[in-house]
PDB file of C-alpha atoms in Angstrom:
ATOM      1  CA  GLY A 915     150.761  99.161 155.427  1.00  0.00           C
ATOM      2  CA  GLU A 916     152.217 102.051 153.502  1.00  0.00           C
ATOM      3  CA  ASN A 917     153.052 105.302 155.299  1.00  0.00           C
ATOM      4  CA  VAL A 918     153.741 108.464 153.303  1.00  0.00           C
ATOM      5  CA  GLU A 919     155.323 111.597 154.766  1.00  0.00           C
ATOM      6  CA  GLN A 920     155.386 114.894 152.921  1.00  0.00           C
ATOM      7  CA  HIS A 921     157.455 118.066 153.474  1.00  0.00           C
ATOM      8  CA  PRO A 922     157.148 120.963 153.758  1.00  0.00           C
ATOM      9  CA  SER A 923     153.572 121.523 154.851  1.00  0.00           C
ATOM     10  CA  THR A 924     153.640 125.072 153.489  1.00  0.00           C
ATOM     11  CA  LEU A 925     155.867 126.636 150.852  1.00  0.00           C
ATOM     12  CA  SER A 926     155.940 130.197 149.620  1.00  0.00           C
ATOM     13  CA  VAL A 927     157.952 131.217 146.560  1.00  0.00           C
ATOM     14  CA  GLN A 928     158.273 134.233 144.322  1.00  0.00           C
ATOM     15  CA  GLU A 929     156.834 134.007 140.834  1.00  0.00           C
ATOM     16  CA  GLY A 930     159.452 132.593 138.500  1.00  0.00           C
ATOM     17  CA  ASP A 931     161.305 130.691 141.210  1.00  0.00           C
ATOM     18  CA  SER A 932     161.350 126.899 141.532  1.00  0.00           C
ATOM     19  CA  ALA A 933     159.433 124.891 144.114  1.00  0.00           C
ATOM     20  CA  VAL A 934     160.370 121.451 145.433  1.00  0.00           C
ATOM     21  CA  ILE A 935     158.157 119.183 147.517  1.00  0.00           C
ATOM     22  CA  LYS A 936     159.507 115.943 148.974  1.00  0.00           C
ATOM     23  CA  CYS A 937     157.847 112.716 150.074  1.00  0.00           C
ATOM     24  CA  THR A 938     159.106 109.563 151.700  1.00  0.00           C
ATOM     25  CA  TYR A 939     157.390 106.194 151.804  1.00  0.00           C
ATOM     26  CA  SER A 940     157.798 103.135 153.969  1.00  0.00           C
ATOM     27  CA  ASP A 941     156.831 100.155 151.818  1.00  0.00           C
ATOM     28  CA  SER A 942     159.746  99.180 149.588  1.00  0.00           C
ATOM     29  CA  ALA A 943     157.314  97.221 147.427  1.00  0.00           C
ATOM     30  CA  SER A 944     155.438 100.383 146.369  1.00  0.00           C
ATOM     31  CA  ASN A 945     155.655 100.863 142.645  1.00  0.00           C
ATOM     32  CA  TYR A 946     153.438 103.798 141.668  1.00  0.00           C
ATOM     33  CA  PHE A 947     153.768 107.404 142.857  1.00  0.00           C
ATOM     34  CA  PRO A 948     151.279 110.034 141.673  1.00  0.00           C
ATOM     35  CA  TRP A 949     151.091 113.719 142.513  1.00  0.00           C
ATOM     36  CA  TYR A 950     147.783 115.537 142.839  1.00  0.00           C
ATOM     37  CA  LYS A 951     147.024 119.253 142.792  1.00  0.00           C
ATOM     38  CA  GLN A 952     144.009 120.567 144.697  1.00  0.00           C
ATOM     39  CA  GLU A 953     142.951 124.146 144.142  1.00  0.00           C
ATOM     40  CA  LEU A 954     140.794 125.833 146.730  1.00  0.00           C
ATOM     41  CA  GLY A 955     137.317 124.309 146.777  1.00  0.00           C
ATOM     42  CA  LYS A 956     138.081 121.883 143.969  1.00  0.00           C
ATOM     43  CA  ARG A 957     138.831 118.193 143.603  1.00  0.00           C
ATOM     44  CA  PRO A 958     142.366 116.775 143.726  1.00  0.00           C
ATOM     45  CA  GLN A 959     143.569 116.285 140.146  1.00  0.00           C
ATOM     46  CA  LEU A 960     146.445 114.165 138.923  1.00  0.00           C
ATOM     47  CA  ILE A 961     149.257 116.300 137.509  1.00  0.00           C
ATOM     48  CA  ILE A 962     152.063 113.784 137.063  1.00  0.00           C
ATOM     49  CA  ASP A 963     152.969 110.259 138.127  1.00  0.00           C
ATOM     50  CA  ILE A 964     155.986 107.976 138.090  1.00  0.00           C
ATOM     51  CA  ARG A 965     156.453 104.239 138.269  1.00  0.00           C
ATOM     52  CA  SER A 966     159.222 102.437 140.082  1.00  0.00           C
ATOM     53  CA  ASN A 967     161.048 101.413 136.925  1.00  0.00           C
ATOM     54  CA  VAL A 968     161.727 105.073 136.076  1.00  0.00           C
ATOM     55  CA  GLY A 969     163.960 107.534 137.921  1.00  0.00           C
ATOM     56  CA  GLU A 970     162.639 110.788 136.504  1.00  0.00           C
ATOM     57  CA  LYS A 971     159.721 112.075 134.503  1.00  0.00           C
ATOM     58  CA  LYS A 972     159.081 115.539 133.136  1.00  0.00           C
ATOM     59  CA  ASP A 973     156.036 117.322 131.757  1.00  0.00           C
ATOM     60  CA  GLN A 974     156.700 120.930 130.751  1.00  0.00           C
ATOM     61  CA  ARG A 975     157.388 122.852 133.991  1.00  0.00           C
ATOM     62  CA  ILE A 976     156.696 119.878 136.242  1.00  0.00           C
ATOM     63  CA  ALA A 977     159.080 117.014 136.984  1.00  0.00           C
ATOM     64  CA  VAL A 978     159.116 114.154 139.435  1.00  0.00           C
ATOM     65  CA  THR A 979     162.172 112.218 140.605  1.00  0.00           C
ATOM     66  CA  LEU A 980     162.223 108.881 142.389  1.00  0.00           C
ATOM     67  CA  ASN A 981     164.982 107.385 144.534  1.00  0.00           C
ATOM     68  CA  LYS A 982     163.945 103.799 145.253  1.00  0.00           C
ATOM     69  CA  THR A 983     166.953 103.060 147.422  1.00  0.00           C
ATOM     70  CA  ALA A 984     166.210 105.948 149.751  1.00  0.00           C
ATOM     71  CA  LYS A 985     162.442 105.527 149.327  1.00  0.00           C
ATOM     72  CA  HIS A 986     161.753 109.124 148.503  1.00  0.00           C
ATOM     73  CA  PHE A 987     160.331 111.035 145.570  1.00  0.00           C
ATOM     74  CA  SER A 988     160.051 114.719 144.818  1.00  0.00           C
ATOM     75  CA  LEU A 989     157.978 117.134 142.781  1.00  0.00           C
ATOM     76  CA  HIS A 990     159.781 119.977 141.053  1.00  0.00           C
ATOM     77  CA  ILE A 991     157.965 122.968 139.598  1.00  0.00           C
ATOM     78  CA  THR A 992     160.062 125.422 137.623  1.00  0.00           C
ATOM     79  CA  GLU A 993     159.202 128.989 136.577  1.00  0.00           C
ATOM     80  CA  THR A 994     156.314 129.055 139.047  1.00  0.00           C
ATOM     81  CA  GLN A 995     153.230 131.104 138.251  1.00  0.00           C
ATOM     82  CA  PRO A 996     150.454 132.385 140.549  1.00  0.00           C
ATOM     83  CA  GLU A 997     148.095 129.746 139.145  1.00  0.00           C
ATOM     84  CA  ASP A 998     150.411 127.072 140.556  1.00  0.00           C
ATOM     85  CA  SER A 999     149.192 128.113 144.013  1.00  0.00           C
ATOM     86  CA  ALA A1000     147.337 125.107 145.450  1.00  0.00           C
ATOM     87  CA  VAL A1001     147.727 122.172 147.816  1.00  0.00           C
ATOM     88  CA  TYR A1002     149.853 119.373 146.380  1.00  0.00           C
ATOM     89  CA  PHE A1003     149.549 115.765 147.560  1.00  0.00           C
ATOM     90  CA  CYS A1004     151.932 112.934 146.946  1.00  0.00           C
ATOM     91  CA  ALA A1005     150.807 109.328 147.125  1.00  0.00           C
ATOM     92  CA  ALA A1006     152.205 105.822 146.961  1.00  0.00           C
ATOM     93  CA  ARG A1007     150.551 102.604 145.992  1.00  0.00           C
ATOM     94  CA  GLY A1008     151.635  99.283 147.337  1.00  0.00           C
ATOM     95  CA  LEU A1009     152.554  96.506 144.957  1.00  0.00           C
ATOM     96  CA  TYR A1010     150.266  93.928 146.501  1.00  0.00           C
ATOM     97  CA  ASN A1011     147.195  96.060 146.992  1.00  0.00           C
ATOM     98  CA  ASN A1012     146.147  97.645 143.756  1.00  0.00           C
ATOM     99  CA  ASN A1013     143.343  99.599 145.370  1.00  0.00           C
ATOM    100  CA  ASP A1014     145.200 101.026 148.348  1.00  0.00           C
ATOM    101  CA  MET A1015     146.610 104.461 147.543  1.00  0.00           C
ATOM    102  CA  ARG A1016     148.164 106.241 150.574  1.00  0.00           C
ATOM    103  CA  PHE A1017     148.496 110.015 150.540  1.00  0.00           C
ATOM    104  CA  GLY A1018     150.817 112.493 152.173  1.00  0.00           C
ATOM    105  CA  ALA A1019     149.426 115.307 154.319  1.00  0.00           C
ATOM    106  CA  GLY A1020     149.773 117.866 151.552  1.00  0.00           C
ATOM    107  CA  THR A1021     151.859 120.963 150.852  1.00  0.00           C
ATOM    108  CA  ARG A1022     150.219 124.352 150.502  1.00  0.00           C
ATOM    109  CA  LEU A1023     152.170 126.190 147.809  1.00  0.00           C
ATOM    110  CA  THR A1024     151.777 129.941 147.467  1.00  0.00           C
ATOM    111  CA  VAL A1025     153.332 131.700 144.493  1.00  0.00           C
ATOM    112  CA  LYS A1026     153.630 135.445 145.069  1.00  0.00           C
ATOM    113  CA  PRO A1027     153.323 137.687 142.011  1.00  0.00           C
TER     114      PRO A1027
ATOM    115  CA  GLU B 196     135.014 117.287 133.264  1.00  0.00           C
ATOM    116  CA  THR B 197     132.317 115.580 135.325  1.00  0.00           C
ATOM    117  CA  GLY B 198     133.610 112.013 135.464  1.00  0.00           C
ATOM    118  CA  VAL B 199     132.855 111.607 139.174  1.00  0.00           C
ATOM    119  CA  THR B 200     129.844 113.448 140.560  1.00  0.00           C
ATOM    120  CA  GLN B 201     129.013 113.845 144.233  1.00  0.00           C
ATOM    121  CA  THR B 202     125.843 115.056 145.911  1.00  0.00           C
ATOM    122  CA  PRO B 203     125.126 116.955 147.997  1.00  0.00           C
ATOM    123  CA  ARG B 204     128.068 119.346 147.823  1.00  0.00           C
ATOM    124  CA  HIS B 205     127.309 120.681 151.290  1.00  0.00           C
ATOM    125  CA  LEU B 206     125.497 119.006 154.176  1.00  0.00           C
ATOM    126  CA  VAL B 207     124.801 120.151 157.712  1.00  0.00           C
ATOM    127  CA  MET B 208     123.378 117.537 160.024  1.00  0.00           C
ATOM    128  CA  GLY B 209     122.686 117.053 163.705  1.00  0.00           C
ATOM    129  CA  MET B 210     124.243 114.248 165.676  1.00  0.00           C
ATOM    130  CA  THR B 211     120.997 112.281 165.712  1.00  0.00           C
ATOM    131  CA  ASN B 212     120.234 112.645 162.011  1.00  0.00           C
ATOM    132  CA  LYS B 213     120.496 110.029 159.292  1.00  0.00           C
ATOM    133  CA  LYS B 214     121.730 111.228 155.915  1.00  0.00           C
ATOM    134  CA  SER B 215     123.486 109.817 152.868  1.00  0.00           C
ATOM    135  CA  LEU B 216     126.169 110.998 150.485  1.00  0.00           C
ATOM    136  CA  LYS B 217     125.922 109.904 146.884  1.00  0.00           C
ATOM    137  CA  CYS B 218     128.596 109.364 144.263  1.00  0.00           C
ATOM    138  CA  GLU B 219     128.271 108.473 140.603  1.00  0.00           C
ATOM    139  CA  GLN B 220     131.042 107.821 138.116  1.00  0.00           C
ATOM    140  CA  HIS B 221     130.717 107.992 134.341  1.00  0.00           C
ATOM    141  CA  LEU B 222     134.188 106.695 133.493  1.00  0.00           C
ATOM    142  CA  GLY B 223     133.466 102.991 133.168  1.00  0.00           C
ATOM    143  CA  HIS B 224     135.644 102.205 136.160  1.00  0.00           C
ATOM    144  CA  ASN B 225     135.158  99.156 138.363  1.00  0.00           C
ATOM    145  CA  ALA B 226     136.599 100.393 141.657  1.00  0.00           C
ATOM    146  CA  MET B 227     135.215 103.166 143.852  1.00  0.00           C
ATOM    147  CA  TYR B 228     136.488 104.769 147.036  1.00  0.00           C
ATOM    148  CA  TRP B 229     135.496 107.004 149.918  1.00  0.00           C
ATOM    149  CA  TYR B 230     138.197 109.281 151.348  1.00  0.00           C
ATOM    150  CA  LYS B 231     137.945 111.673 154.290  1.00  0.00           C
ATOM    151  CA  GLN B 232     139.838 114.952 154.047  1.00  0.00           C
ATOM    152  CA  SER B 233     140.382 116.909 157.263  1.00  0.00           C
ATOM    153  CA  ALA B 234     142.456 120.043 157.718  1.00  0.00           C
ATOM    154  CA  LYS B 235     146.216 119.423 157.906  1.00  0.00           C
ATOM    155  CA  LYS B 236     145.812 115.641 157.677  1.00  0.00           C
ATOM    156  CA  PRO B 237     146.517 113.173 154.893  1.00  0.00           C
ATOM    157  CA  LEU B 238     143.630 111.966 152.843  1.00  0.00           C
ATOM    158  CA  GLU B 239     142.246 109.026 154.811  1.00  0.00           C
ATOM    159  CA  LEU B 240     141.041 106.015 152.884  1.00  0.00           C
ATOM    160  CA  MET B 241     137.731 104.864 154.360  1.00  0.00           C
ATOM    161  CA  PHE B 242     136.295 102.274 152.010  1.00  0.00           C
ATOM    162  CA  VAL B 243     137.181 100.596 148.746  1.00  0.00           C
ATOM    163  CA  TYR B 244     134.809  98.707 146.507  1.00  0.00           C
ATOM    164  CA  SER B 245     136.206  96.646 143.680  1.00  0.00           C
ATOM    165  CA  LEU B 246     133.804  94.954 141.280  1.00  0.00           C
ATOM    166  CA  GLU B 247     131.032  95.998 143.697  1.00  0.00           C
ATOM    167  CA  GLU B 248     132.532  94.079 146.614  1.00  0.00           C
ATOM    168  CA  ARG B 249     134.033  95.814 149.620  1.00  0.00           C
ATOM    169  CA  VAL B 250     137.725  95.011 149.832  1.00  0.00           C
ATOM    170  CA  GLU B 251     139.023  97.563 152.313  1.00  0.00           C
ATOM    171  CA  ASN B 252     137.566  99.008 155.465  1.00  0.00           C
ATOM    172  CA  ASN B 253     140.410 100.620 157.394  1.00  0.00           C
ATOM    173  CA  SER B 254     138.632 100.364 160.756  1.00  0.00           C
ATOM    174  CA  VAL B 255     136.104 103.079 160.066  1.00  0.00           C
ATOM    175  CA  PRO B 256     133.474 103.560 162.822  1.00  0.00           C
ATOM    176  CA  SER B 257     130.174 101.823 162.193  1.00  0.00           C
ATOM    177  CA  ARG B 258     128.348 105.166 162.118  1.00  0.00           C
ATOM    178  CA  PHE B 259     129.627 105.290 158.510  1.00  0.00           C
ATOM    179  CA  SER B 260     128.032 102.662 156.318  1.00  0.00           C
ATOM    180  CA  PRO B 261     128.922 102.326 152.623  1.00  0.00           C
ATOM    181  CA  GLU B 262     126.773 100.860 149.900  1.00  0.00           C
ATOM    182  CA  CYS B 263     127.746 100.043 146.328  1.00  0.00           C
ATOM    183  CA  PRO B 264     124.686  98.832 144.381  1.00  0.00           C
ATOM    184  CA  ASN B 265     126.563  98.740 141.056  1.00  0.00           C
ATOM    185  CA  SER B 266     129.920  99.743 139.597  1.00  0.00           C
ATOM    186  CA  SER B 267     128.738 103.296 138.839  1.00  0.00           C
ATOM    187  CA  HIS B 268     127.177 104.263 142.169  1.00  0.00           C
ATOM    188  CA  LEU B 269     128.494 104.542 145.686  1.00  0.00           C
ATOM    189  CA  PHE B 270     126.760 105.767 148.820  1.00  0.00           C
ATOM    190  CA  LEU B 271     127.949 106.670 152.278  1.00  0.00           C
ATOM    191  CA  HIS B 272     125.179 106.381 154.854  1.00  0.00           C
ATOM    192  CA  LEU B 273     125.678 108.559 157.927  1.00  0.00           C
ATOM    193  CA  HIS B 274     124.086 107.934 161.322  1.00  0.00           C
ATOM    194  CA  THR B 275     124.672 109.471 164.776  1.00  0.00           C
ATOM    195  CA  LEU B 276     127.829 111.267 163.697  1.00  0.00           C
ATOM    196  CA  GLN B 277     130.119 113.262 165.973  1.00  0.00           C
ATOM    197  CA  PRO B 278     131.345 116.846 165.472  1.00  0.00           C
ATOM    198  CA  GLU B 279     134.841 115.493 164.722  1.00  0.00           C
ATOM    199  CA  ASP B 280     133.377 113.773 161.665  1.00  0.00           C
ATOM    200  CA  SER B 281     132.994 117.180 160.043  1.00  0.00           C
ATOM    201  CA  ALA B 282     135.230 117.097 156.972  1.00  0.00           C
ATOM    202  CA  LEU B 283     135.306 116.946 153.199  1.00  0.00           C
ATOM    203  CA  TYR B 284     134.308 113.495 151.964  1.00  0.00           C
ATOM    204  CA  LEU B 285     135.780 112.648 148.597  1.00  0.00           C
ATOM    205  CA  CYS B 286     134.559 109.908 146.334  1.00  0.00           C
ATOM    206  CA  ALA B 287     136.935 108.497 143.731  1.00  0.00           C
ATOM    207  CA  SER B 288     137.075 105.796 141.099  1.00  0.00           C
ATOM    208  CA  SER B 289     139.643 103.860 139.107  1.00  0.00           C
ATOM    209  CA  GLN B 290     140.087 100.829 136.947  1.00  0.00           C
ATOM    210  CA  GLU B 291     141.007  97.948 139.230  1.00  0.00           C
ATOM    211  CA  SER B 292     143.914  97.039 137.046  1.00  0.00           C
ATOM    212  CA  GLY B 293     144.949 100.653 136.511  1.00  0.00           C
ATOM    213  CA  ASN B 294     146.545 103.175 138.760  1.00  0.00           C
ATOM    214  CA  THR B 295     145.041 106.596 138.306  1.00  0.00           C
ATOM    215  CA  ILE B 296     142.394 107.582 140.828  1.00  0.00           C
ATOM    216  CA  TYR B 297     139.869 110.206 139.726  1.00  0.00           C
ATOM    217  CA  PHE B 298     138.197 112.259 142.433  1.00  0.00           C
ATOM    218  CA  GLY B 299     134.824 113.890 142.703  1.00  0.00           C
ATOM    219  CA  GLU B 300     134.400 117.466 143.915  1.00  0.00           C
ATOM    220  CA  GLY B 301     133.631 116.274 147.427  1.00  0.00           C
ATOM    221  CA  SER B 302     130.820 116.709 149.922  1.00  0.00           C
ATOM    222  CA  TRP B 303     131.442 119.162 152.730  1.00  0.00           C
ATOM    223  CA  LEU B 304     129.913 117.708 155.881  1.00  0.00           C
ATOM    224  CA  THR B 305     129.316 119.685 159.050  1.00  0.00           C
ATOM    225  CA  VAL B 306     128.020 117.888 162.121  1.00  0.00           C
ATOM    226  CA  VAL B 307     126.423 120.169 164.715  1.00  0.00           C
TER     227      VAL B 307
END
């Protein structure tokens, strides 16, 4: 089955700086890669996703890049703000199991004012 | 946004108790999931129901028993749990043919 690894586990940046979180996956057939943000005490919420036929996707200050050859994908947050502080999870979904989403261990991002 | 609702939000139970977690989704989805979230671990997929039939069980201990009476409701029945089962249990739903999974707020379970 799919195995997703996520780094770093914690990340601290100064407000205004950029933050990058990286994930690798094992199943070359995976074709869907979402990112979730979980604020303290709240549910994980989808913030951006990318499919395997696209190399990059951007939504305002958030972007995701995908390298299918290397089997890794990254989340980029620019001009970070204190409200970006949360735990971020990457995930990968296998091509042949539509219901099996595998998650990384999460990255706790702290943005210092 | 209250698309996926879980109750109770917090539960403390003894190792000999029997309790249930409830999940309800109002999004018209036809797949529902139970995930376990422990500190510093990936979200662990426990059960998947698609069109009300269980399609994934990831070797979860039998002390966890899921029930999906219809496409909008999902239960997790708990019996003789261990302290290491203490965690946040997240319910989620999606369209079987779609990709986005929507989570509930979770039920914090403490086993004493």
